CSV table of N, CA and C in Angstrom, one decimal:
chain,number,residue,atom,x,y,z
A,1,UNK,N,7.6,1.8,26.1
A,1,UNK,CA,7.6,2.2,24.7
A,1,UNK,C,8.8,3.2,24.5
A,2,UNK,N,9.6,3.0,23.5
A,2,UNK,CA,10.7,3.9,23.3
A,2,UNK,C,10.2,5.0,22.4
A,3,UNK,N,11.1,6.1,22.3
A,3,UNK,CA,10.7,7.2,21.5
A,3,UNK,C,10.8,7.0,20.0
A,4,UNK,N,11.4,5.8,19.6
A,4,UNK,CA,11.6,5.5,18.2
A,4,UNK,C,10.3,5.0,17.5
A,5,UNK,N,9.2,4.8,18.3
A,5,UNK,CA,8.0,4.2,17.8
A,5,UNK,C,7.4,5.0,16.7
A,6,UNK,N,7.5,6.3,16.9
A,6,UNK,CA,6.9,7.2,15.8
A,6,UNK,C,7.6,7.1,14.5
A,7,UNK,N,9.0,7.1,14.6
A,7,UNK,CA,9.8,7.0,13.4
A,7,UNK,C,9.6,5.6,12.7
A,8,UNK,N,9.6,4.6,13.5
A,8,UNK,CA,9.4,3.2,12.9
A,8,UNK,C,8.0,3.1,12.3
A,9,UNK,N,7.0,3.7,12.9
A,9,UNK,CA,5.6,3.7,12.3
A,9,UNK,C,5.6,4.4,11.0
A,10,UNK,N,6.3,5.6,11.0
A,10,UNK,CA,6.4,6.3,9.7
A,10,UNK,C,7.0,5.5,8.6
A,11,UNK,N,8.1,4.9,8.9
A,11,UNK,CA,8.8,4.0,7.9
A,11,UNK,C,7.9,2.9,7.4
A,12,UNK,N,7.2,2.3,8.4
A,12,UNK,CA,6.3,1.1,8.0
A,12,UNK,C,5.2,1.7,7.1
A,13,UNK,N,4.7,2.9,7.4
A,13,UNK,CA,3.6,3.4,6.6
A,13,UNK,C,4.1,3.7,5.2
A,14,UNK,N,5.3,4.3,5.1
A,14,UNK,CA,5.9,4.6,3.8
A,14,UNK,C,6.1,3.3,3.0
A,15,UNK,N,6.6,2.2,3.7
A,15,UNK,CA,6.8,1.0,3.0
A,15,UNK,C,5.4,0.4,2.5
A,16,UNK,N,4.4,0.6,3.3
A,16,UNK,CA,3.1,0.1,2.9
A,16,UNK,C,2.6,0.9,1.7
A,17,UNK,N,2.8,2.2,1.7
A,17,UNK,CA,2.4,3.0,0.5
A,17,UNK,C,3.2,2.6,-0.7
A,18,UNK,N,4.5,2.2,-0.6
A,18,UNK,CA,5.2,1.8,-1.8
A,18,UNK,C,4.7,0.5,-2.3
A,19,UNK,N,4.4,-0.5,-1.4
A,19,UNK,CA,3.9,-1.8,-1.9
A,19,UNK,C,2.5,-1.6,-2.5
A,20,UNK,N,1.6,-0.8,-1.9
A,20,UNK,CA,0.3,-0.5,-2.5
A,20,UNK,C,0.5,0.2,-3.8
A,21,UNK,N,1.4,1.1,-3.9
A,21,UNK,CA,1.6,1.8,-5.2
A,21,UNK,C,2.1,0.9,-6.3
A,22,UNK,N,2.9,-0.1,-5.9
A,22,UNK,CA,3.4,-1.1,-7.0
A,22,UNK,C,2.2,-1.9,-7.4
A,23,UNK,N,1.4,-2.3,-6.5
A,23,UNK,CA,0.2,-3.2,-6.8
A,23,UNK,C,-0.8,-2.3,-7.7
A,24,UNK,N,-1.0,-1.1,-7.3
A,24,UNK,CA,-1.9,-0.2,-8.1
A,24,UNK,C,-1.4,0.0,-9.5
A,25,UNK,N,0.0,0.3,-9.6
A,25,UNK,CA,0.6,0.5,-10.9
A,25,UNK,C,0.5,-0.7,-11.8
A,26,UNK,N,0.7,-1.9,-11.2
A,26,UNK,CA,0.6,-3.1,-12.1
A,26,UNK,C,-0.9,-3.2,-12.5
A,27,UNK,N,-1.8,-3.0,-11.6
A,27,UNK,CA,-3.2,-3.1,-12.0
A,27,UNK,C,-3.6,-2.1,-13.1
A,28,UNK,N,-3.1,-0.9,-13.0
A,28,UNK,CA,-3.4,0.1,-14.0
A,28,UNK,C,-2.7,-0.2,-15.3
A,29,UNK,N,-1.5,-0.7,-15.3
A,29,UNK,CA,-0.8,-1.0,-16.5
A,29,UNK,C,-1.5,-2.2,-17.2
A,30,UNK,N,-2.1,-3.1,-16.4
A,30,UNK,CA,-2.8,-4.3,-17.0
A,30,UNK,C,-4.2,-4.0,-17.2
A,31,UNK,N,-4.7,-2.8,-16.9
A,31,UNK,CA,-6.1,-2.4,-17.0
A,31,UNK,C,-7.0,-3.4,-16.3
A,32,UNK,N,-6.5,-3.8,-15.1
A,32,UNK,CA,-7.3,-4.8,-14.3
A,32,UNK,C,-8.0,-4.1,-13.2
A,33,UNK,N,-8.9,-3.2,-13.6
A,33,UNK,CA,-9.7,-2.4,-12.6
A,33,UNK,C,-10.5,-3.3,-11.7
A,34,UNK,N,-10.9,-4.4,-12.1
A,34,UNK,CA,-11.8,-5.3,-11.3
A,34,UNK,C,-11.0,-5.8,-10.1
A,35,UNK,N,-9.7,-6.3,-10.3
A,35,UNK,CA,-8.9,-6.7,-9.2
A,35,UNK,C,-8.6,-5.6,-8.3
A,36,UNK,N,-8.3,-4.4,-8.8
A,36,UNK,CA,-8.0,-3.3,-8.0
A,36,UNK,C,-9.2,-2.9,-7.1
A,37,UNK,N,-10.4,-3.0,-7.6
A,37,UNK,CA,-11.6,-2.7,-6.8
A,37,UNK,C,-11.8,-3.7,-5.8
A,38,UNK,N,-11.5,-5.0,-6.1
A,38,UNK,CA,-11.6,-6.1,-5.1
A,38,UNK,C,-10.6,-5.8,-4.0
A,39,UNK,N,-9.4,-5.4,-4.3
A,39,UNK,CA,-8.4,-5.1,-3.3
A,39,UNK,C,-8.9,-4.0,-2.4
A,40,UNK,N,-9.5,-3.0,-3.0
A,40,UNK,CA,-10.0,-1.9,-2.2
A,40,UNK,C,-11.2,-2.3,-1.3
A,41,UNK,N,-12.0,-3.2,-1.8
A,41,UNK,CA,-13.1,-3.8,-1.0
A,41,UNK,C,-12.6,-4.6,0.2
A,42,UNK,N,-11.5,-5.3,0.0
A,42,UNK,CA,-10.9,-6.1,1.1
A,42,UNK,C,-10.3,-5.2,2.1
A,43,UNK,N,-9.7,-4.1,1.7
A,43,UNK,CA,-9.1,-3.2,2.6
A,43,UNK,C,-10.2,-2.4,3.3
């Protein structure tokens, strides 16, 4: 394992947060709380 694993994991985590934030924002803008709750149940 190289020493860059921590940095790459941090970048991947930030990208995941950005994607989840976009999905959550679209759900909030559409007032689609049911789909958002389903996504949380799946996770």
